[in-house]
Amino acid sequence: MGLKPLVCQLPSDPVDFETAMIIEKLTVSPLLENCYIVGDPGTMQGVVIDPGDEAGRIAAAIRRFGLTVTKIVNTHGHVDHVGAVADLKDLLGAAFYLHPAEKMHLERLPEVAVMFGIQDARVPVVDVELADGDTIMVGELAMHVVHTPGHTPGHCVLVFDEHVFCGDLIFAGSIGRTDLPGGDYPTIVASLEKAILTLPEATILYPGHGPATTVAIEKQFNPFLRGLRPRQS
Ligand SMILES: [Zn+2]
Ligand SMILES: [Zn+2]
């Protein structure tokens, strides 16, 4: 579809309504987690990906763009990614989408949140279970779900053509931890080979922490991808 990225950092950034998709990154919480708001300028429908904290700030950004958000979709259930889901559901009246294998992390949310200094974290109700191969429409934008376990058992990446929201699967120069409960190194390697190395080189990766990058840059510089090969299934 040839969508052009539009990463708006300032309220005054222009929006090209003919060709753009709105991609707003909000870095939240002491763990510097990236929450993304993705919007279709044609219909002004939007989705929130991984609202980890600061529900009020995320809701204000949605209002600033004039978007209607009825879906909150998470890559995985770690506290730094789901901390604001319950509050944001209340503010927006949106449905929450998560892979069912993330249940273990959701249930541990209150105790883990306290360890990270996040008080009163509420466990959000999952309204729609994600599955590999799902397509979720955001206005006229299609978001494809790819199951990428390894960092957590139900981790998924969310693909809008050449824009991939990859949670904690891969970062600029690194990959997600596999030493936390439910993590597994051979499994994350298989997910990287299936979901990242099969993408076109120009694909932009929007990780759950740190700056955006591209498949080409990571193939060249990410030490964790050395020796890995694209795998189709
Ligand atoms: Zn994580
Ligand atoms: Zn994270």
JSON list of N, CA, C and O and ligand atoms in Angstrom, two decimals, residues 76 78 80-81 151-152 155 168 180 209, ligand 1:
[
{"chain": "A", "resi": 76, "resn": "HIS", "atom": "N", "xyz": [2.84, -8.15, 24.38]},
{"chain": "A", "resi": 76, "resn": "HIS", "atom": "CA", "xyz": [2.96, -9.15, 25.45]},
{"chain": "A", "resi": 76, "resn": "HIS", "atom": "C", "xyz": [2.50, -8.55, 26.78]},
{"chain": "A", "resi": 76, "resn": "HIS", "atom": "O", "xyz": [2.11, -7.38, 26.82]},
{"chain": "A", "resi": 78, "resn": "HIS", "atom": "N", "xyz": [4.06, -8.21, 29.90]},
{"chain": "A", "resi": 78, "resn": "HIS", "atom": "CA", "xyz": [4.93, -7.70, 30.96]},
{"chain": "A", "resi": 78, "resn": "HIS", "atom": "C", "xyz": [4.40, -6.38, 31.51]},
{"chain": "A", "resi": 78, "resn": "HIS", "atom": "O", "xyz": [3.83, -5.58, 30.77]},
{"chain": "A", "resi": 80, "resn": "ASP", "atom": "N", "xyz": [5.66, -3.58, 32.28]},
{"chain": "A", "resi": 80, "resn": "ASP", "atom": "CA", "xyz": [6.04, -2.30, 31.68]},
{"chain": "A", "resi": 80, "resn": "ASP", "atom": "C", "xyz": [5.28, -2.04, 30.38]},
{"chain": "A", "resi": 80, "resn": "ASP", "atom": "O", "xyz": [5.32, -0.93, 29.85]},
{"chain": "A", "resi": 81, "resn": "HIS", "atom": "N", "xyz": [4.56, -3.04, 29.86]},
{"chain": "A", "resi": 81, "resn": "HIS", "atom": "CA", "xyz": [3.79, -2.86, 28.63]},
{"chain": "A", "resi": 81, "resn": "HIS", "atom": "C", "xyz": [2.28, -2.79, 28.88]},
{"chain": "A", "resi": 81, "resn": "HIS", "atom": "O", "xyz": [1.54, -2.26, 28.04]},
{"chain": "A", "resi": 151, "resn": "HIS", "atom": "N", "xyz": [10.69, -14.33, 24.20]},
{"chain": "A", "resi": 151, "resn": "HIS", "atom": "CA", "xyz": [10.79, -13.37, 25.31]},
{"chain": "A", "resi": 151, "resn": "HIS", "atom": "C", "xyz": [9.71, -13.73, 26.34]},
{"chain": "A", "resi": 151, "resn": "HIS", "atom": "O", "xyz": [9.98, -13.79, 27.54]},
{"chain": "A", "resi": 152, "resn": "THR", "atom": "N", "xyz": [8.50, -13.94, 25.85]},
{"chain": "A", "resi": 152, "resn": "THR", "atom": "CA", "xyz": [7.40, -14.51, 26.65]},
{"chain": "A", "resi": 152, "resn": "THR", "atom": "C", "xyz": [6.67, -15.51, 25.74]},
{"chain": "A", "resi": 152, "resn": "THR", "atom": "O", "xyz": [6.80, -15.44, 24.52]},
{"chain": "A", "resi": 155, "resn": "HIS", "atom": "N", "xyz": [4.15, -13.77, 23.14]},
{"chain": "A", "resi": 155, "resn": "HIS", "atom": "CA", "xyz": [4.59, -12.52, 22.50]},
{"chain": "A", "resi": 155, "resn": "HIS", "atom": "C", "xyz": [4.18, -12.51, 21.02]},
{"chain": "A", "resi": 155, "resn": "HIS", "atom": "O", "xyz": [4.29, -13.52, 20.33]},
{"chain": "A", "resi": 168, "resn": "ASP", "atom": "N", "xyz": [9.19, -6.59, 22.67]},
{"chain": "A", "resi": 168, "resn": "ASP", "atom": "CA", "xyz": [10.51, -6.93, 23.20]},
{"chain": "A", "resi": 168, "resn": "ASP", "atom": "C", "xyz": [11.12, -8.13, 22.47]},
{"chain": "A", "resi": 168, "resn": "ASP", "atom": "O", "xyz": [11.94, -8.86, 23.02]},
{"chain": "A", "resi": 180, "resn": "LEU", "atom": "N", "xyz": [13.69, -14.40, 31.89]},
{"chain": "A", "resi": 180, "resn": "LEU", "atom": "CA", "xyz": [12.53, -14.15, 32.76]},
{"chain": "A", "resi": 180, "resn": "LEU", "atom": "C", "xyz": [11.57, -15.35, 32.64]},
{"chain": "A", "resi": 180, "resn": "LEU", "atom": "O", "xyz": [11.69, -16.14, 31.71]},
{"chain": "A", "resi": 209, "resn": "HIS", "atom": "N", "xyz": [11.41, -0.76, 23.50]},
{"chain": "A", "resi": 209, "resn": "HIS", "atom": "CA", "xyz": [12.34, 0.11, 24.22]},
{"chain": "A", "resi": 209, "resn": "HIS", "atom": "C", "xyz": [13.37, 0.64, 23.23]},
{"chain": "A", "resi": 209, "resn": "HIS", "atom": "O", "xyz": [13.81, -0.11, 22.35]},
{"chain": "B", "resi": 1, "resn": "ZN", "atom": "ZN", "xyz": [8.95, -7.69, 28.05]}
]
